[in-house]
Coordinates of C-alpha atoms in Angstrom, one line a residue:
X298 CA 30.1 -20.4 10.7
X299 CA 29.1 -19.4 14.3
X300 CA 25.6 -20.1 15.3
X301 CA 24.1 -16.8 16.3
X302 CA 20.3 -17.4 16.3
X303 CA 19.2 -19.2 19.5
X304 CA 15.6 -20.2 20.0
X305 CA 14.3 -18.8 23.3
X306 CA 10.6 -20.0 22.9
X307 CA 7.8 -21.0 20.6
X308 CA 4.2 -20.9 21.0
X309 CA 1.0 -21.3 18.9
X310 CA -2.5 -19.7 18.9
X311 CA -5.3 -21.3 20.9
X312 CA -8.1 -20.6 18.6
X313 CA -9.8 -18.6 21.3
X314 CA -9.4 -14.8 22.0
X315 CA -6.2 -14.1 24.0
X316 CA -2.8 -12.7 24.0
X317 CA 0.5 -14.4 22.7
X318 CA 3.0 -13.5 25.3
X319 CA 6.8 -14.1 25.7
X320 CA 7.8 -13.4 29.3
X321 CA 11.2 -13.7 31.3
X322 CA 13.1 -12.9 28.2
X323 CA 16.7 -13.2 29.2
X324 CA 19.0 -10.1 28.6
X325 CA 21.9 -12.1 27.4
X326 CA 21.7 -11.5 23.7
X327 CA 22.4 -8.3 21.5
X328 CA 19.1 -8.5 19.6
X329 CA 15.8 -10.4 19.4
X330 CA 14.0 -11.8 16.2
X331 CA 10.4 -12.8 16.4
X332 CA 9.1 -15.1 13.5
X333 CA 5.4 -15.2 13.2
X334 CA 3.3 -17.3 10.8
X335 CA 0.0 -15.6 11.5
X336 CA -3.5 -17.0 11.0
X337 CA -6.6 -15.3 12.5
X338 CA -10.2 -16.0 12.6
X339 CA -11.3 -12.6 11.2
X340 CA -9.6 -9.3 10.0
X341 CA -8.1 -7.5 12.8
X342 CA -5.4 -4.9 13.8
X343 CA -2.8 -7.0 15.3
X344 CA -0.6 -4.9 17.9
X345 CA 2.4 -5.4 20.2
X346 CA 3.2 -4.2 23.7
X347 CA 6.6 -4.3 25.4
X348 CA 6.9 -5.1 29.1
X349 CA 3.2 -4.6 29.4
X350 CA 3.5 -0.9 28.7
X351 CA 0.1 0.7 28.2
X352 CA 1.3 4.2 28.1
X353 CA 1.3 6.4 24.9
X354 CA 5.1 5.5 24.6
X355 CA 4.9 4.0 21.0
X356 CA 5.2 5.6 17.5
X357 CA 5.0 3.7 14.3
X358 CA 5.7 4.5 10.6
X359 CA 4.0 2.1 8.2
X360 CA 4.4 1.2 4.4
X361 CA 2.0 -0.9 2.5
X362 CA 1.9 -2.1 -1.2
X363 CA -0.2 -4.7 -3.0
X364 CA 1.1 -4.3 -6.6
X365 CA -1.4 -1.8 -7.6
X366 CA -1.2 0.8 -5.0
X367 CA 1.1 2.0 -2.1
X368 CA 0.3 3.6 1.2
X369 CA 2.1 5.1 4.0
X370 CA 1.2 6.4 7.5
X371 CA 2.6 7.6 10.7
X372 CA 1.1 7.3 14.2
X373 CA 2.7 8.9 17.4
X374 CA 1.9 8.6 21.0
X375 CA 0.0 5.4 20.7
X376 CA -0.4 2.9 23.6
X377 CA 0.4 -0.1 21.3
X378 CA 2.8 -0.8 18.5
X379 CA 0.7 -1.5 15.3
X380 CA 2.3 -4.4 13.2
X381 CA -0.5 -5.5 10.9
X382 CA -3.3 -3.8 9.4
X383 CA -6.8 -5.4 9.4
X384 CA -7.0 -5.2 5.7
X385 CA -4.1 -7.3 5.4
X386 CA -5.0 -10.0 8.0
X387 CA -7.4 -12.8 6.9
X388 CA -7.9 -16.4 8.2
X389 CA -7.7 -18.0 4.7
X390 CA -4.2 -16.8 4.1
X391 CA -0.9 -17.1 6.2
X392 CA 0.8 -13.8 6.9
X393 CA 4.6 -14.4 7.6
X394 CA 5.8 -11.6 9.8
X395 CA 9.4 -11.1 11.0
X396 CA 10.2 -8.7 13.7
X397 CA 13.8 -7.4 14.3
X398 CA 14.1 -5.9 17.8
X399 CA 17.5 -4.2 18.1
X400 CA 19.5 -3.5 21.3
X401 CA 16.6 -4.9 23.5
X402 CA 18.7 -5.1 26.6
X403 CA 20.5 -1.8 26.3
X404 CA 19.2 0.4 29.2
X405 CA 20.4 3.6 27.8
X406 CA 18.4 4.0 24.6
X407 CA 14.9 3.7 23.3
X408 CA 14.0 0.5 21.5
X409 CA 13.5 0.1 17.7
X410 CA 11.4 -2.7 16.2
X411 CA 11.3 -3.2 12.5
X412 CA 8.8 -5.8 11.1
X413 CA 7.9 -7.0 7.6
X414 CA 4.8 -8.8 6.7
X415 CA 3.6 -10.4 3.5
X416 CA 0.8 -12.7 2.3
X417 CA 1.3 -14.5 -1.0
X418 CA -0.8 -13.0 -3.8
X419 CA -2.0 -10.1 -1.6
X420 CA 0.4 -7.5 -0.3
X421 CA 3.5 -6.7 1.7
X422 CA 4.0 -4.2 4.6
X423 CA 6.7 -2.8 6.8
X424 CA 6.4 -0.9 10.1
X425 CA 9.2 0.8 11.8
X426 CA 8.3 1.4 15.5
X427 CA 9.9 3.2 18.4
X428 CA 9.2 2.4 22.0
X429 CA 10.1 5.5 24.1
X430 CA 11.6 3.6 27.1
X431 CA 15.1 2.8 28.1
X432 CA 14.2 -0.5 30.0
X433 CA 15.5 -3.8 28.8
X434 CA 12.7 -5.7 27.1
X435 CA 11.8 -8.7 29.3
X436 CA 8.4 -9.4 27.8
X437 CA 6.5 -9.1 24.5
X438 CA 2.7 -9.4 24.0
X439 CA 0.9 -9.7 20.8
X440 CA -2.9 -9.1 20.8
X441 CA -5.7 -7.7 18.7
X442 CA -6.9 -10.9 17.0
X443 CA -7.9 -14.4 17.8
X444 CA -5.0 -16.5 16.6
X445 CA -6.0 -19.9 15.2
X446 CA -4.2 -23.0 16.3
X447 CA -2.2 -22.8 12.9
X448 CA -0.5 -19.6 14.1
X449 CA 3.0 -20.1 15.2
X450 CA 5.4 -17.6 17.0
X451 CA 9.1 -18.2 17.6
X452 CA 11.3 -15.8 19.6
X453 CA 15.0 -16.1 18.9
X454 CA 17.9 -14.4 20.7
X455 CA 20.9 -13.2 18.6
X456 CA 24.3 -13.8 20.0
X457 CA 27.1 -11.3 19.2
X458 CA 29.2 -12.9 16.2

């Protein structure tokens, strides 16, 4: 079987306020996968920006369920991509989040990001986001929380099979 996932970079939280940034992402893959084991110091809305874009170019549809209730929401024309609700983030429990970033290097289409997050014994959520920009993604910034030193983020490039 061909090896299709290739690690690009790994980083950890610092325990201080600050962003997690992957920069100089090569455009030699078909897709990207970002795997994040998230620990934060307090509840927060974790968000993502692509290529440092702070314009109102992001839309997100969200789904959340905890075994008792289910919620959905939609946000358009945001200046960030929401990927984890504050109700879901807590320092005492790890949140495993996987982002699939399709066709990230294609310069003729808008970019789609699908992410799934879950915490054992708490809840699960999915977000489908659109970045209305045709530029190739060369940097990813995650912010909105103080990530502890236990938080780990790994970016993979997906080779064509």
